Short mmCIF file of C-alpha atoms and ligand atoms in Angstrom, two decimals:
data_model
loop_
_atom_site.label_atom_id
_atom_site.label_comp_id
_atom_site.label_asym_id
_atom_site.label_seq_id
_atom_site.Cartn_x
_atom_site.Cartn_y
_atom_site.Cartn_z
CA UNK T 1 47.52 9.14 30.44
CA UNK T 2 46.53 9.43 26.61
CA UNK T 3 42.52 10.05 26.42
CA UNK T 4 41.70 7.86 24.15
CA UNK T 5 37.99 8.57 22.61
CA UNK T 6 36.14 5.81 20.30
CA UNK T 7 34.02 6.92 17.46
CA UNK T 8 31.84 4.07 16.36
CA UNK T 9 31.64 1.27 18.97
CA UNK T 10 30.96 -1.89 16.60
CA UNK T 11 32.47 -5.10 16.08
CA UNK T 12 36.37 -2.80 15.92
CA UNK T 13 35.28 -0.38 18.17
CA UNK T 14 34.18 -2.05 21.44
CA UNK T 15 37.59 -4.36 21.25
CA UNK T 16 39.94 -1.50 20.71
CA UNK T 17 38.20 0.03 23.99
CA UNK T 18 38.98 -2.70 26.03
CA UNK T 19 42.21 -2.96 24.48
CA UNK T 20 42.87 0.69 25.49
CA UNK T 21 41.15 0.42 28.72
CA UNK T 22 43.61 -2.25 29.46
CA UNK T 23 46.68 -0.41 28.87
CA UNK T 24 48.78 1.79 31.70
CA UNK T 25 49.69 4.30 30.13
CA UNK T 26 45.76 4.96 28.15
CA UNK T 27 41.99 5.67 29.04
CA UNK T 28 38.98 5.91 27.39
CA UNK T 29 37.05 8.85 27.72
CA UNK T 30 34.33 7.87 25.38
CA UNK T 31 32.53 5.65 22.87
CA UNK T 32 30.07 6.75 20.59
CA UNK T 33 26.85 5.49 18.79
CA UNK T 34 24.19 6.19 16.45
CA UNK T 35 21.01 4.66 18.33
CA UNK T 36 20.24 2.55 21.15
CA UNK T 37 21.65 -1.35 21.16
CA UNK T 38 23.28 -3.84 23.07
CA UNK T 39 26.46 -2.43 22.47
CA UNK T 40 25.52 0.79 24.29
CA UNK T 41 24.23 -1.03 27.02
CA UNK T 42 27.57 -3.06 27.01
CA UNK T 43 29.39 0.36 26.77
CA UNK T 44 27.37 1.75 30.04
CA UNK T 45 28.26 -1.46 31.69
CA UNK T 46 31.96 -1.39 31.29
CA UNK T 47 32.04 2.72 32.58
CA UNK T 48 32.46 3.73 29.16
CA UNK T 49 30.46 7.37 29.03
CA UNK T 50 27.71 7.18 25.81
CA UNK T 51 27.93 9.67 23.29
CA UNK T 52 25.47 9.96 19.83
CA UNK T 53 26.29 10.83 16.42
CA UNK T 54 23.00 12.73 16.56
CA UNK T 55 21.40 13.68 19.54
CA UNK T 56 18.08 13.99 18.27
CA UNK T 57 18.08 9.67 19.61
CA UNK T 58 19.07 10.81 23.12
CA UNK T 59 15.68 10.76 24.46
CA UNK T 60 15.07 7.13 22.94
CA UNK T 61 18.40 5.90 24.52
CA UNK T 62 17.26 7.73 27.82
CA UNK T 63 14.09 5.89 27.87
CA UNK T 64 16.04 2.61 27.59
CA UNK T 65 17.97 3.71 31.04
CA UNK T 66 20.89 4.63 28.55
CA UNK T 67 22.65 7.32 30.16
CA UNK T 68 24.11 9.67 27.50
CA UNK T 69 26.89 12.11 27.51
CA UNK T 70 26.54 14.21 24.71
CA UNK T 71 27.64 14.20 20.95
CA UNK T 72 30.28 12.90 19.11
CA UNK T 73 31.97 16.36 19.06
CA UNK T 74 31.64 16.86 22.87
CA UNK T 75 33.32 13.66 23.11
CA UNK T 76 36.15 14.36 20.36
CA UNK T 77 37.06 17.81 22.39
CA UNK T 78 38.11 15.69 25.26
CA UNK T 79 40.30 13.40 23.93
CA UNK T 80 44.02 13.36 22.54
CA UNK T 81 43.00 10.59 19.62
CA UNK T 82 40.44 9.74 18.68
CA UNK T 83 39.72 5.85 17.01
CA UNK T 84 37.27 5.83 13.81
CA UNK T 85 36.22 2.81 14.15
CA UNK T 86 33.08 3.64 11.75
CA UNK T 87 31.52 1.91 8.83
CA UNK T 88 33.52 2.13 5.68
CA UNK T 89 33.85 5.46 4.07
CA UNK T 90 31.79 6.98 6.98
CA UNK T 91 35.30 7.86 8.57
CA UNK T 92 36.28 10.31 5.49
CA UNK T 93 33.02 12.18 6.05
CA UNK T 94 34.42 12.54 9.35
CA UNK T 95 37.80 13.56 9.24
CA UNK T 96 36.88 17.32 8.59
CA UNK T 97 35.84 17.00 11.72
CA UNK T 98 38.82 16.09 13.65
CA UNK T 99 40.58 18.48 11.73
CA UNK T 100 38.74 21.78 12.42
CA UNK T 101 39.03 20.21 16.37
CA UNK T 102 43.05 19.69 15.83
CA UNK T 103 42.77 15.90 17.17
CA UNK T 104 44.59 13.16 16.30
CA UNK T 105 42.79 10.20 14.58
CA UNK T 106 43.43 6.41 13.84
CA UNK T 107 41.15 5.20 10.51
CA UNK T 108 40.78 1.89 10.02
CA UNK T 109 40.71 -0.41 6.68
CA UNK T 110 37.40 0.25 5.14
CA UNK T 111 38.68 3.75 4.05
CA UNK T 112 40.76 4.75 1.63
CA UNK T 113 44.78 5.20 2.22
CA UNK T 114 44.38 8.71 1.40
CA UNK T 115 42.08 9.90 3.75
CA UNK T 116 45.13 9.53 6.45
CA UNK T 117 48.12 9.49 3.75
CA UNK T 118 49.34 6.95 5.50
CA UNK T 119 48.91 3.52 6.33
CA UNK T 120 49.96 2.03 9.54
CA UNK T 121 51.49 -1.60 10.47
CA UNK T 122 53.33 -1.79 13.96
CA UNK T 123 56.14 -4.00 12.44
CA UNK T 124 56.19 -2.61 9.21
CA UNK T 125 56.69 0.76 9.69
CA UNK T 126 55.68 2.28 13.63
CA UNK T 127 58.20 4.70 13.65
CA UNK T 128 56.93 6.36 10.21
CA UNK T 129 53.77 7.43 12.33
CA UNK T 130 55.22 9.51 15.38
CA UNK T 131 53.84 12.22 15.48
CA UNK T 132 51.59 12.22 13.18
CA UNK T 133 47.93 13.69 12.64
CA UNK T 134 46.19 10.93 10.62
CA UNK T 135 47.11 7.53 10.07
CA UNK T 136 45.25 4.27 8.61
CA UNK T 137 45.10 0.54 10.36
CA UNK T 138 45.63 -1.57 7.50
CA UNK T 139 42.08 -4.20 7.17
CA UNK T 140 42.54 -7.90 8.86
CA UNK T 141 43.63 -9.34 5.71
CA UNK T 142 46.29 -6.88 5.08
CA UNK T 143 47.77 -6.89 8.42
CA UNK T 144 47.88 -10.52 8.60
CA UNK T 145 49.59 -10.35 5.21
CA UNK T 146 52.05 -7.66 6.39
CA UNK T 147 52.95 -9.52 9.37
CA UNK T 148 54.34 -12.40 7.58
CA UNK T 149 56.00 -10.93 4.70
CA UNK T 150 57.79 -8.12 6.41
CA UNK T 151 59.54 -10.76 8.95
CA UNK T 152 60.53 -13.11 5.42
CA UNK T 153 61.77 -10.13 3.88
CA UNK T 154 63.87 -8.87 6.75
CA UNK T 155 65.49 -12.74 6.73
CA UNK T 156 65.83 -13.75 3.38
CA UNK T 157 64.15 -10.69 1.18
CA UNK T 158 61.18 -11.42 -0.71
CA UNK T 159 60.68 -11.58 -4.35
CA UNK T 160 57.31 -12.14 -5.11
CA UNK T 161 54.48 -13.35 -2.85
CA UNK T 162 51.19 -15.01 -4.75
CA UNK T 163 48.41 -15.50 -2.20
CA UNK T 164 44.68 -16.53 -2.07
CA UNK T 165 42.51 -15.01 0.50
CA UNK T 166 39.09 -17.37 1.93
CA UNK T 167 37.11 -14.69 3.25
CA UNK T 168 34.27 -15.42 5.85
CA UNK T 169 31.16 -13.92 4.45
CA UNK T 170 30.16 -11.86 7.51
CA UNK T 171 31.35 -11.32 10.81
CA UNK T 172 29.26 -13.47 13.57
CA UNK T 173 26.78 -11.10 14.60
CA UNK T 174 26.08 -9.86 11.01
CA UNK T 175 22.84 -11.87 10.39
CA UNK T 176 21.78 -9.61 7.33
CA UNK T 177 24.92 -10.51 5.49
CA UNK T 178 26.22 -13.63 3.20
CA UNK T 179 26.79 -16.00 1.44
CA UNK T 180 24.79 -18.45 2.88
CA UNK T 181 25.17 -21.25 0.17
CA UNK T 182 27.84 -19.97 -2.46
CA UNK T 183 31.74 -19.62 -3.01
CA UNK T 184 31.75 -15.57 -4.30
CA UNK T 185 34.21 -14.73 -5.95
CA UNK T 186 35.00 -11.39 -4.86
CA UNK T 187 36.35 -9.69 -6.75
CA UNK T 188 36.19 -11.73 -10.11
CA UNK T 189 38.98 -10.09 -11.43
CA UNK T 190 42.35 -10.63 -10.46
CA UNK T 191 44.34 -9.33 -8.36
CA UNK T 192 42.08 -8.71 -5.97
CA UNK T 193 42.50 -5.14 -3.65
CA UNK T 194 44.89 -6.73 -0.48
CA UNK T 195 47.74 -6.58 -2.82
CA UNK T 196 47.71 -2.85 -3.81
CA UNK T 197 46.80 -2.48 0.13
CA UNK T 198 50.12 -4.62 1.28
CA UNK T 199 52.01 -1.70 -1.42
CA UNK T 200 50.62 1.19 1.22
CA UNK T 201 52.90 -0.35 3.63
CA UNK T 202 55.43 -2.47 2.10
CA UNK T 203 55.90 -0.51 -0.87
CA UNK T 204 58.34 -2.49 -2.76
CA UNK T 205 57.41 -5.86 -2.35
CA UNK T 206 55.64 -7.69 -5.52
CA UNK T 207 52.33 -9.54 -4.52
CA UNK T 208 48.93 -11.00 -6.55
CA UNK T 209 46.62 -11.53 -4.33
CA UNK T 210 43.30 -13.39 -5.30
CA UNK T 211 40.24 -13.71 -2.95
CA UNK T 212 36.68 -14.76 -2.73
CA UNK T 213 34.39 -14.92 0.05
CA UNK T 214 32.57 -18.26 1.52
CA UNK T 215 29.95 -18.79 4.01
CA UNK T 216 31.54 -18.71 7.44
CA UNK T 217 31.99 -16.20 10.28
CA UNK T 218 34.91 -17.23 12.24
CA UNK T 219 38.24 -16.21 10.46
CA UNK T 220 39.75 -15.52 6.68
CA UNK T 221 42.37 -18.59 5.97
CA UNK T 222 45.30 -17.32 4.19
CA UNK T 223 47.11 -19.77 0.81
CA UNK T 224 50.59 -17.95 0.52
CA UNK T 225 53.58 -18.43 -1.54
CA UNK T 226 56.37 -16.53 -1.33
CA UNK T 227 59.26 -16.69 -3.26
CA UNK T 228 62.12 -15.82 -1.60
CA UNK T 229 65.52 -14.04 -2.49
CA UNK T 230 67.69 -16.49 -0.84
CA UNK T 231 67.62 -20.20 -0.18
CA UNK T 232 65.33 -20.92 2.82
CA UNK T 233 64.73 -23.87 5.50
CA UNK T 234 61.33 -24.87 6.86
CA UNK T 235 63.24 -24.50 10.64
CA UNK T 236 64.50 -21.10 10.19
CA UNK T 237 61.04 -20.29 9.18
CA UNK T 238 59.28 -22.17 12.37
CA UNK T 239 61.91 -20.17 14.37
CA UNK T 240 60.81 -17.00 13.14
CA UNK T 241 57.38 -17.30 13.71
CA UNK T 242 57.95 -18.75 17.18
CA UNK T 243 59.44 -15.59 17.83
CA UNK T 244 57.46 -13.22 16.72
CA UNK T 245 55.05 -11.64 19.26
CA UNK T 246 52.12 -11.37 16.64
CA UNK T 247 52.53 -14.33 14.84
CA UNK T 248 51.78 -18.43 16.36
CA UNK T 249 52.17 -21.82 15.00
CA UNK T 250 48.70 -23.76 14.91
CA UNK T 251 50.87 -27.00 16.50
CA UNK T 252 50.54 -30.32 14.33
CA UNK T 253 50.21 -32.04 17.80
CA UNK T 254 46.74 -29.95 18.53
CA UNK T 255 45.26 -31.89 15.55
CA UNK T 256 43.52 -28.32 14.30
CA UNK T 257 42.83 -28.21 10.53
CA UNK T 258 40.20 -25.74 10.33
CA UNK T 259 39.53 -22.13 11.32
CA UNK T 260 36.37 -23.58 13.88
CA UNK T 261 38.50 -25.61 15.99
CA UNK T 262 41.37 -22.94 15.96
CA UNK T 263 38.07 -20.43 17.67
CA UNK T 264 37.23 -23.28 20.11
CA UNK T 265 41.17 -23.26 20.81
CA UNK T 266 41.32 -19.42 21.45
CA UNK T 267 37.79 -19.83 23.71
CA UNK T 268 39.72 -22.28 25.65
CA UNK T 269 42.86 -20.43 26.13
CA UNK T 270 40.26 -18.06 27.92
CA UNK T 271 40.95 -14.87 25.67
CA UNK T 272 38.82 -11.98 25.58
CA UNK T 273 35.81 -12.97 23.39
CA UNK T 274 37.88 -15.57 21.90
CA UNK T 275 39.84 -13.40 19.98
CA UNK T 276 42.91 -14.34 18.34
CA UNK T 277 44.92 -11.14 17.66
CA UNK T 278 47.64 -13.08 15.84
CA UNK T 279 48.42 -14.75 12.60
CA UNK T 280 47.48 -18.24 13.33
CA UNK T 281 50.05 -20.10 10.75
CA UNK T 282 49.54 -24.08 10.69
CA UNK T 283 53.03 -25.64 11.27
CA UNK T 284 52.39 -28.81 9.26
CA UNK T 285 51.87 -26.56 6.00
CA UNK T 286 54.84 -24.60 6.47
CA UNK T 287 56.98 -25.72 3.68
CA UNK T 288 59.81 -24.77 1.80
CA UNK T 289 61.03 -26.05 -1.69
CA UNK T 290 64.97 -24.13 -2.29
CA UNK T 291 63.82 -20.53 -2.78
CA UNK T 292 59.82 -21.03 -2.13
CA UNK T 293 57.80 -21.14 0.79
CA UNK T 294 53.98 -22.19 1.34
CA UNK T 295 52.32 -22.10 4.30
CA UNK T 296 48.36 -21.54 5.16
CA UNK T 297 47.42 -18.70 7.57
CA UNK T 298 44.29 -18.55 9.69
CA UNK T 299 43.28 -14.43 10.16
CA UNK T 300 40.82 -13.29 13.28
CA UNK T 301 38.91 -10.37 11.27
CA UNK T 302 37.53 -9.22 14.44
CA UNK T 303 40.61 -9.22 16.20
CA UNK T 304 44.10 -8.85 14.49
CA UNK T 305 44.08 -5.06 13.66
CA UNK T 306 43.13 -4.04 17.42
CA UNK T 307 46.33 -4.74 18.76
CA UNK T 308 47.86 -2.90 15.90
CA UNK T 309 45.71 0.31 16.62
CA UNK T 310 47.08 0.08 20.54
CA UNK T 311 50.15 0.27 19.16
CA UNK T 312 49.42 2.80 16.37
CA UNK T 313 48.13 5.66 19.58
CA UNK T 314 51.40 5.80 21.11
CA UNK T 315 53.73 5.73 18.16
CA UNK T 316 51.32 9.36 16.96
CA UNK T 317 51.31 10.67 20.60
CA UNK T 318 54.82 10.19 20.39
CA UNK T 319 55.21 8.92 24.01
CA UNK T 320 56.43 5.85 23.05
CA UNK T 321 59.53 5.44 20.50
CA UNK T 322 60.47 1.97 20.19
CA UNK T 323 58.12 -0.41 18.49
CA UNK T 324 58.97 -3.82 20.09
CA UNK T 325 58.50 -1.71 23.52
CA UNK T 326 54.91 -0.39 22.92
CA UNK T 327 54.68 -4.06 21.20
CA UNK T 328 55.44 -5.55 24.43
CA UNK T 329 53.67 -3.72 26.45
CA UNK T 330 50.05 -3.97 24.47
CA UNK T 331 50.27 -7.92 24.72
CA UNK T 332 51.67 -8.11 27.86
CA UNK T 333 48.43 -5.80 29.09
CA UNK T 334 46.27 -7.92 26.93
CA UNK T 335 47.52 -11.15 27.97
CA UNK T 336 48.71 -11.81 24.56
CA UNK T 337 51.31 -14.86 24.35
CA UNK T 338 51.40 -15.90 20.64
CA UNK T 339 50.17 -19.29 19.91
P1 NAD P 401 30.47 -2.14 12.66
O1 NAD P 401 29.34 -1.87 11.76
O2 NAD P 401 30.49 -3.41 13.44
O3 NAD P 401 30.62 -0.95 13.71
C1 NAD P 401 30.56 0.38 13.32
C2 NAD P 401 29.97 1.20 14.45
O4 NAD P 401 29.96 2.57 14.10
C3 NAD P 401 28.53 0.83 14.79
O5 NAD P 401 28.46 0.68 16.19
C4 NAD P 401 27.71 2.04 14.36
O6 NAD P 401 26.65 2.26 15.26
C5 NAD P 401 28.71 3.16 14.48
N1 NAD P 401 28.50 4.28 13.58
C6 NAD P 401 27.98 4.29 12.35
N2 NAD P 401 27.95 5.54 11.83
C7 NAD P 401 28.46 6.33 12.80
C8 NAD P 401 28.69 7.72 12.87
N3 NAD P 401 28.41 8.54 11.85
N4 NAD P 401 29.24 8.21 14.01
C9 NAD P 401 29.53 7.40 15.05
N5 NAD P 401 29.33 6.07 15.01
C10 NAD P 401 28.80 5.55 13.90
O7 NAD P 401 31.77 -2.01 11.75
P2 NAD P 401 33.18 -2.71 12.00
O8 NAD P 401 33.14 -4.09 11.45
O9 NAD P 401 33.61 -2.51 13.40
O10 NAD P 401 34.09 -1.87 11.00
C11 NAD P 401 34.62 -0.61 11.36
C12 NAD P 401 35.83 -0.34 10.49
O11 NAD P 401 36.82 -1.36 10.76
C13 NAD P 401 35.57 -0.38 8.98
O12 NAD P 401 36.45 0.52 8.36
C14 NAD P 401 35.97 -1.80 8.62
O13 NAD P 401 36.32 -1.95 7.27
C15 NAD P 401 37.16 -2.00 9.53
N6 NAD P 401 37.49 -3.39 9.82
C16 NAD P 401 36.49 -4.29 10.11
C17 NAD P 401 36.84 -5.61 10.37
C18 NAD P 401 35.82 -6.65 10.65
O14 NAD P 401 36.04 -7.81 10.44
N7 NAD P 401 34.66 -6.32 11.19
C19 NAD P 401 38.19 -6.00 10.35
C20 NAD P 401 39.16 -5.04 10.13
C21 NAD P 401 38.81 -3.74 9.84
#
């Protein structure tokens, strides 16, 4: 069993532990938080031991009838990996910590490529990461970008890919955060940062990527051309996607246009908090003109990058060599059948 410890249980955190906790050949040994909330108490309920940044809060969480187990570095001795799962740039302050305790640890797409040196996408390059100390989950938008383009480029090559990213302003339990009446550019300037981050993966593939940020909390919806090195056809491309076990077609025949009835979709297929771990790609804009292809891409920012972190634990513990195995399994253990 790989003991599997969470630091920062928030919106990635508290998925990627049930995602682990699901697993066969994985178990959690802790999550950790700064101060008392209804995470922890979800995290007590769920047999997840509580651990604190600082301990100084552990008689305030005690009060509450939180039960804690120490600190973060108690927790961190006990495990194999450890998920930072942290507020941006919070994980780089952290990783001196991981290395003076010789763990292994998973970053995720709020920091900077370099604090692991290397950025991880289970199709794009899983076997790059066995073994390794440090590596970096790719955000939602890039993994969701990734995901498409590598399986293009491994059928026809890719050339160039142009695409605009609608960002929701805030995830849904945010309630500090916007816009609440605006389109944001963000940034103004062009290309926007997914591009570069596609490079930490897919390092010769050309992309612009533009994006701004609009006031919903549900998904990201991607615009994506591609221009491809050989001729394509719109079935080849269906086929593909069918195929692929993180990627589904949005149906015409469901009659969904719009990231809200694509959650109400997932919430009916009864999935874990309505997550939708793959690309959601609308078949009815999948099109393809000789060379170029445009479809539209709906993106779960909650949810996408936590089956890519199960996946990233066993390729650096090594105990797993083939990606389309540890692939396989995560969904199967999640109950993950693409759209
Ligand atoms: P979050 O704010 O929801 O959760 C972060 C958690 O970390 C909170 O529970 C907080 O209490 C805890 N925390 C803060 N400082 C800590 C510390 N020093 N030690 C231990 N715990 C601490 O954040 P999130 O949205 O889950 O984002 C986490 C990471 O995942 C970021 O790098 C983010 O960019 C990335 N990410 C987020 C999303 C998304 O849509 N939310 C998508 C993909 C990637």
């Amino acid at each position: 069993m790989i003991k599997v410890a969470i630091n920062g249980y928030g919106t990635i955190g508290k998925r990627v532990a049930d995602a682990v906790a699901a697993q066969k050949d994985m178990k959690i040994i802790g999550v950790s938080k700064t101060r008392p909330s209804a995470e922890a108490f979800i995290a007590q309920q769920r047999g997840y031991p509580l651990y604190l940044a600082d301990l100084a809060k552990k008689s305030s969480c005690e009060n509450l009838g939180l039960k804690v187990s120490g600190n973060v570095e108690d927790m961190i001795k006990q495990a194999d990996i450890v998920i930072d799962a942290t507020p941006g740039d919070v994980g780089a302050k952290n990783k001196p910590v991981y290395e003076r305790l010789g763990v292994k640890a998973i970053f995720q797409g709020g920091e900077e490529h370099e604090v692991a040196g290397f950025s991880f996408n289970s199709d794009c390059n899983y076997k790059d990461a066995i073994g390794r100390q440090f590596a970096r989950v790719v955000s939602c938008n890039t993994t969701g970008l990734c995901r498409i383009i590598q399986a293009m480029d491994k059928e026809y090559g890719v050339a160039k890919v142009r695409a605009v990213m609608v960002r929701r302003g805030s995830d849904p339990g945010e309630v500090k955060k916007g816009p609440i009446d605006a389109v944001v550019l963000n940034p103004v300037t062009i290309p926007s940062h997914h591009g570069p981050d596609v490079l930490t993966v897919l390092p010769h593939i050309q992309i612009v990527t533009m994006a701004m940020i609009v006031p919903t909390t549900m998904m990201h919806m991607h615009a994506i051309q591609m221009d491809l090195a050989k001729q394509g056809s719109r079935e080849r491309v269906i086929e593909i996607i069918e195929r692929h076990p993180r990627m589904g077609l949005v149906r015409k025949g469901t009659g969904i246009t719009s990231t809200a009835e694509l959650k109400e979709y997932a919430m009916d297929l009864g999935r874990c908090r309505a997550d939708l771990w793959e690309n959601g790609i609308f078949e009815e804009s999948i099109s393809v003109a000789g060379k170029e292809l445009y479809l539209f891409q709906a993106i779960h920012q909650e949810a996408d990058v936590v089956v890519e972190n199960v996946d990233a634990i066993r390729a650096m513990m090594g105990t797993v060599k083939d990606p389309a195995v540890s692939v396989r399994m995560t969904n199967e253990a999640m109950g993950l059948k693409a759209l």
